Amino acid sequence: MLVVGAGQMGGGIAQVLAASGRRVLLHDAAPGAVEQGVATMRKSLEKLAARGAPHDPDEVLGRVEPVDDLAEADLLVEAVVEDAEVKQEIFRRADAVLPPEAVLASNTSSIPIASLADVTSRPERVIGMHFFNPVPVMTLVEVVRAPGTSDETVREIVELSHELGKTPAEANDLPGFVSNRILMPFLNEAAYALQDGVAEAEAIDTIARLGFNHPMGPLALADLIGLDTCVSIMEVLRDGLGDPKYDPCPLLREHVAAGRLGRKAGRGFYDYA
Ligand code: NAD
């Protein structure tokens, strides 16, 4: 299996695939990103092992092979930056490199799966396989079916999700699918509440955690997801649904422009230094 993108999500996806006994090729375009991804996987595996998980970190990581470019595999899981053009280029190239029967799956949060299927010669083998963050812990996989996706492809990805110990739920290929159609406007509104001075960040998150019984407040969750990813998803919702109510909050844009991307950058709504 080939995972492209070794960031927070790609690393997590490679980890759960390898932990299930599969051999995983891992590619990223940025120098040092795969090494960084593997180091993060090691930390996660060691933490899980200390809590009683049955996997030996060395054994799992021994099944992860860094590769310099796209390579032959029976499944691609693409987890690069949330940018339609970058993803399309990967799907175009993957269509040429992977065997014709291979499934090409995207972990995109919101980009239409059909727009990725359209650049390939195998739209029936293209599907959304949307994991949640952190991948080794979160049990949901949102399986996104584009109009051209075959029943067989859906069946295979549902089965794989079960084999990884996840619970798949199917959604159709509409902007943001189910998860981000609901979640992202909530996070965006929390950013507006902060921007408008309704409350401090900690108070907003406390109110959501205790008032709505959420495990995490929306600003802390936005930081975990990555504020750049949040902005990209809001733009897909706005453009795809044609409604300015989905415009990203200016405060979110301000943080992104300043490089405060959330946890992965050490700073977002909160400071993680
Ligand atoms: P990230 O910024 O942590 O990692 C993205 C990685 O993609 C980087 O390592 C970057 O070097 C790599 N990359 C960029 N262009 C590339 C290319 N052309 N070829 C190979 N690698 C390339 O981002 P992330 O949070 O892991 O998000 C990745 C995808 O997962 C996005 O589509 C995002 O919407 C989706 N997603 C994110 C979350 C989340 O909570 N962060 C949850 C579900 C889905």
Coordinates of C-alpha atoms and ligand atoms in Angstrom, one line a residue:
M1 CA 0.0 0.0 0.0
L2 CA 1.2 3.5 -0.8
V3 CA 0.6 6.5 1.5
V4 CA 1.4 9.9 0.0
G5 CA 1.9 12.7 2.4
A6 CA 3.7 12.0 5.7
G7 CA 2.2 14.8 7.8
Q8 CA -0.1 14.3 10.8
M9 CA -2.7 12.3 8.8
G10 CA -0.5 10.4 6.3
G11 CA 1.8 9.3 9.2
G12 CA -1.2 8.2 11.2
I13 CA -2.6 6.3 8.3
A14 CA 0.7 4.6 7.5
Q15 CA 0.9 3.6 11.2
V16 CA -2.5 1.9 11.3
L17 CA -2.0 0.1 8.0
A18 CA 1.5 -1.1 9.2
A19 CA 0.1 -2.1 12.6
S20 CA -2.5 -4.2 10.8
G21 CA 0.4 -6.2 9.3
R22 CA 0.5 -4.6 5.9
R23 CA 3.6 -3.4 4.1
V24 CA 3.4 0.4 3.6
L25 CA 5.4 2.6 1.2
L26 CA 5.4 6.2 2.4
H27 CA 6.2 9.2 0.3
D28 CA 6.3 12.9 0.9
A29 CA 7.6 15.7 -1.3
A30 CA 9.1 17.8 1.4
P31 CA 12.7 17.0 2.5
G32 CA 12.8 15.3 5.9
A33 CA 9.0 14.9 6.1
V34 CA 9.0 11.1 6.0
E35 CA 11.7 10.9 8.7
Q36 CA 9.7 13.3 10.8
G37 CA 6.5 11.2 10.1
V38 CA 8.3 8.0 11.2
A39 CA 9.6 9.7 14.4
T40 CA 6.0 10.8 15.2
M41 CA 4.8 7.2 14.5
R42 CA 7.4 5.8 16.9
K43 CA 6.3 8.1 19.7
S44 CA 2.7 7.2 19.1
L45 CA 3.4 3.4 18.9
E46 CA 5.5 3.6 22.1
K47 CA 2.7 5.4 23.9
L48 CA 0.1 2.9 22.7
A49 CA 2.4 0.0 23.7
A50 CA 2.8 1.4 27.2
R51 CA -1.0 1.5 27.5
G52 CA -1.1 -2.2 26.5
A53 CA -1.5 -2.2 22.7
P54 CA -0.3 -5.5 21.3
H55 CA 2.1 -4.0 18.7
D56 CA 5.9 -3.9 18.9
P57 CA 6.9 -0.5 17.6
D58 CA 10.0 -1.8 15.8
E59 CA 8.1 -4.5 14.1
V60 CA 5.4 -2.1 12.9
L61 CA 7.9 0.5 11.7
G62 CA 9.9 -2.3 10.0
R63 CA 6.9 -2.6 7.6
V64 CA 7.1 1.1 6.6
E65 CA 9.4 1.8 3.7
P66 CA 10.2 5.4 2.7
V67 CA 10.0 5.9 -1.1
D68 CA 11.3 8.9 -3.1
D69 CA 8.4 8.9 -5.5
L70 CA 5.0 7.3 -6.3
A71 CA 5.5 3.5 -6.6
E72 CA 3.5 0.4 -7.5
A73 CA 0.9 -0.7 -4.9
D74 CA -2.6 -2.2 -4.8
L75 CA -4.0 0.9 -2.9
L76 CA -3.0 4.5 -2.7
V77 CA -4.1 6.6 0.2
E78 CA -3.4 10.2 -0.6
A79 CA -3.0 12.5 2.5
V80 CA -1.2 15.6 1.1
V81 CA -2.1 19.2 1.8
E82 CA -5.8 20.2 1.3
D83 CA -5.2 21.7 -2.2
A84 CA -7.2 20.5 -5.2
E85 CA -4.5 21.1 -7.8
V86 CA -1.8 19.3 -5.7
K87 CA -4.1 16.3 -5.2
Q88 CA -5.2 16.2 -8.8
E89 CA -1.5 16.1 -9.9
I90 CA -1.0 13.1 -7.6
F91 CA -4.0 11.3 -8.9
R92 CA -2.9 11.9 -12.5
R93 CA 0.5 10.5 -11.8
A94 CA -0.8 7.6 -9.6
D95 CA -3.1 6.6 -12.4
A96 CA 0.0 6.1 -14.6
V97 CA 2.1 4.4 -12.0
L98 CA -0.3 2.1 -10.1
P99 CA -1.8 -1.0 -11.8
P100 CA -5.2 -0.4 -13.4
E101 CA -7.1 -2.4 -10.7
A102 CA -5.5 -0.5 -7.8
V103 CA -7.8 1.7 -5.7
L104 CA -6.9 5.4 -5.5
A105 CA -8.3 6.8 -2.2
S106 CA -8.1 10.3 -0.8
N107 CA -8.1 11.4 2.8
T108 CA -9.3 14.8 1.7
S109 CA -11.5 16.6 4.3
S110 CA -13.6 18.4 1.7
I111 CA -12.3 18.4 -1.9
P112 CA -14.8 16.7 -4.3
I113 CA -13.8 13.1 -4.9
A114 CA -15.2 13.4 -8.4
S115 CA -12.7 16.1 -9.2
L116 CA -9.9 13.6 -8.4
A117 CA -11.6 10.7 -10.2
D118 CA -12.0 12.9 -13.3
V119 CA -8.2 13.2 -13.9
T120 CA -7.8 9.4 -13.9
S121 CA -8.8 6.6 -16.4
R122 CA -10.4 4.6 -13.6
P123 CA -13.1 6.7 -11.9
E124 CA -14.8 3.5 -10.6
R125 CA -11.7 2.8 -8.5
V126 CA -11.5 6.3 -6.9
I127 CA -13.0 6.9 -3.5
G128 CA -12.7 9.1 -0.3
M129 CA -11.2 7.3 2.7
H130 CA -11.5 10.0 5.3
F131 CA -9.7 9.2 8.6
F132 CA -9.9 11.4 11.7
N133 CA -7.2 12.9 13.8
P134 CA -5.3 11.3 15.6
V135 CA -5.7 8.4 13.2
P136 CA -4.5 5.6 15.6
V137 CA -7.0 6.7 18.2
M138 CA -10.1 7.9 16.3
T139 CA -12.2 5.0 15.1
L140 CA -14.3 6.6 12.3
V141 CA -13.6 6.4 8.6
E142 CA -16.0 8.4 6.4
V143 CA -16.2 6.5 3.2
V144 CA -17.0 8.9 0.4
R145 CA -18.6 7.6 -2.8
A146 CA -18.4 9.8 -5.9
P147 CA -21.0 9.3 -8.6
G148 CA -18.6 7.1 -10.6
T149 CA -17.3 5.0 -7.7
S150 CA -18.2 1.3 -8.1
D151 CA -20.0 -0.7 -5.4
E152 CA -17.0 -3.1 -5.4
T153 CA -14.6 -0.2 -4.5
V154 CA -16.9 0.9 -1.7
R155 CA -17.1 -2.7 -0.4
E156 CA -13.3 -3.1 -0.4
I157 CA -12.7 0.1 1.5
V158 CA -15.5 -0.6 4.0
E159 CA -13.9 -4.0 4.5
L160 CA -10.4 -2.6 4.9
S161 CA -11.7 0.0 7.4
H162 CA -13.1 -2.9 9.5
E163 CA -9.8 -4.8 9.3
L164 CA -8.1 -1.7 10.6
G165 CA -10.4 -1.7 13.6
K166 CA -12.3 1.3 12.4
T167 CA -16.0 1.9 11.9
P168 CA -16.8 3.1 8.4
A169 CA -19.8 5.3 7.6
E170 CA -20.7 6.1 4.0
A171 CA -21.3 9.6 2.7
N172 CA -22.0 11.1 -0.8
D173 CA -19.6 13.4 -2.6
L174 CA -21.1 16.8 -1.6
P175 CA -19.0 19.6 -0.2
G176 CA -17.5 18.8 3.1
F177 CA -19.2 15.4 3.0
V178 CA -21.0 14.9 6.4
S179 CA -18.2 15.5 8.9
N180 CA -16.9 18.8 7.8
R181 CA -20.3 20.1 6.6
I182 CA -21.2 20.1 10.3
L183 CA -17.9 20.5 12.1
M184 CA -16.2 23.2 10.2
P185 CA -18.9 26.0 10.4
F186 CA -18.9 25.3 14.2
L187 CA -15.1 25.8 14.5
N188 CA -15.4 28.9 12.2
E189 CA -18.1 30.4 14.4
A190 CA -15.9 29.8 17.5
A191 CA -13.2 31.8 15.8
Y192 CA -15.8 34.6 15.2
A193 CA -16.8 34.5 18.9
L194 CA -13.2 35.0 19.8
Q195 CA -12.7 37.7 17.2
D196 CA -15.8 39.6 18.3
G197 CA -14.7 39.5 22.0
V198 CA -17.6 37.3 23.2
A199 CA -15.1 35.5 25.4
E200 CA -11.4 34.5 25.7
A201 CA -10.3 31.3 23.9
E202 CA -10.1 29.2 27.1
A203 CA -13.7 30.3 28.1
I204 CA -15.0 29.4 24.6
D205 CA -13.5 26.0 24.8
T206 CA -14.6 25.4 28.4
I207 CA -18.2 26.3 27.4
A208 CA -18.2 23.9 24.5
R209 CA -16.5 21.1 26.5
L210 CA -18.7 21.2 29.5
G211 CA -21.8 22.7 28.0
F212 CA -22.0 20.4 24.9
N213 CA -20.1 17.6 26.5
H214 CA -17.4 17.7 23.7
P215 CA -14.1 16.1 24.6
M216 CA -12.3 19.2 23.2
G217 CA -13.2 22.8 22.6
P218 CA -13.5 24.1 19.0
L219 CA -10.5 26.3 19.1
A220 CA -8.3 23.6 20.5
L221 CA -9.7 21.2 17.9
A222 CA -9.0 23.8 15.1
D223 CA -5.4 24.0 16.3
L224 CA -5.2 20.2 16.2
I225 CA -6.6 20.0 12.7
G226 CA -4.4 22.8 11.5
L227 CA -5.7 26.3 10.8
D228 CA -4.5 26.2 7.2
T229 CA -6.6 23.1 6.7
C230 CA -9.6 24.7 8.4
V231 CA -9.4 27.7 6.0
S232 CA -9.1 25.4 2.9
I233 CA -12.1 23.4 4.0
M234 CA -14.2 26.6 4.6
E235 CA -13.3 27.8 1.1
V236 CA -14.4 24.4 -0.4
L237 CA -17.7 24.7 1.5
R238 CA -18.2 28.4 0.4
D239 CA -17.3 27.7 -3.3
G240 CA -19.1 24.3 -3.5
L241 CA -22.3 25.4 -1.8
G242 CA -22.2 28.9 -3.2
D243 CA -23.0 30.6 0.1
P244 CA -20.8 33.4 1.7
K245 CA -21.9 32.2 5.1
Y246 CA -19.0 29.7 4.8
D247 CA -16.4 32.4 4.4
P248 CA -13.4 31.6 6.6
C249 CA -13.3 33.9 9.7
P250 CA -10.7 36.7 9.2
L251 CA -9.0 35.8 12.5
L252 CA -8.4 32.3 11.1
R253 CA -6.8 33.8 7.9
E254 CA -4.7 36.2 10.1
H255 CA -3.3 33.3 12.1
V256 CA -2.5 31.3 8.9
A257 CA -0.9 34.3 7.2
A258 CA 1.4 34.7 10.3
G259 CA 2.4 31.0 10.2
R260 CA 0.4 30.2 13.4
L261 CA -1.0 27.0 11.9
G262 CA -1.9 25.3 15.2
R263 CA -0.2 22.5 17.0
K264 CA 1.9 21.4 14.1
A265 CA 3.5 24.9 14.0
G266 CA 3.7 25.2 17.8
R267 CA 1.3 28.1 17.8
G268 CA -2.3 28.7 16.8
F269 CA -5.1 29.9 19.0
Y270 CA -2.9 28.5 21.8
D271 CA 0.8 28.4 22.3
Y272 CA 2.3 24.9 22.3
A273 CA 6.0 25.9 22.7
Ligands
NAD1 P1 0.0 18.2 7.1 O1 0.3 19.7 6.8 O2 0.3 17.7 8.4 O3 0.7 17.3 6.0 C1 0.6 17.4 4.6 C2 1.9 16.8 4.0 O4 1.7 16.7 2.6 C3 3.2 17.5 4.3 O5 4.1 16.7 4.9 C4 3.6 18.0 2.9 O6 5.0 18.0 2.7 C5 3.0 16.9 2.0 N1 2.9 17.3 0.6 C6 2.4 18.4 0.1 N2 2.5 18.4 -1.3 C7 2.9 17.1 -1.6 C8 3.1 16.4 -2.8 N3 2.9 17.0 -4.0 N4 3.5 15.2 -2.8 C9 3.8 14.5 -1.6 N5 3.6 15.1 -0.4 C10 3.1 16.4 -0.4 O7 -1.5 18.0 6.8 P2 -2.5 16.9 7.4 O8 -3.2 17.5 8.6 O9 -1.8 15.6 7.5 O10 -3.7 16.9 6.2 C11 -3.5 16.1 5.1 C12 -4.8 15.8 4.4 O11 -5.7 15.1 5.4 C13 -5.6 17.0 4.0 O12 -6.3 16.7 2.8 C14 -6.5 17.3 5.1 O13 -7.7 18.0 4.7 C15 -6.9 15.9 5.5 N6 -7.4 15.7 6.9 C16 -6.8 16.4 7.9 C17 -7.3 16.2 9.2 C18 -6.7 16.9 10.3 O14 -7.3 16.8 11.4 N7 -5.6 17.5 10.2 C19 -8.3 15.2 9.4 C20 -8.9 14.5 8.3 C21 -8.4 14.7 7.1

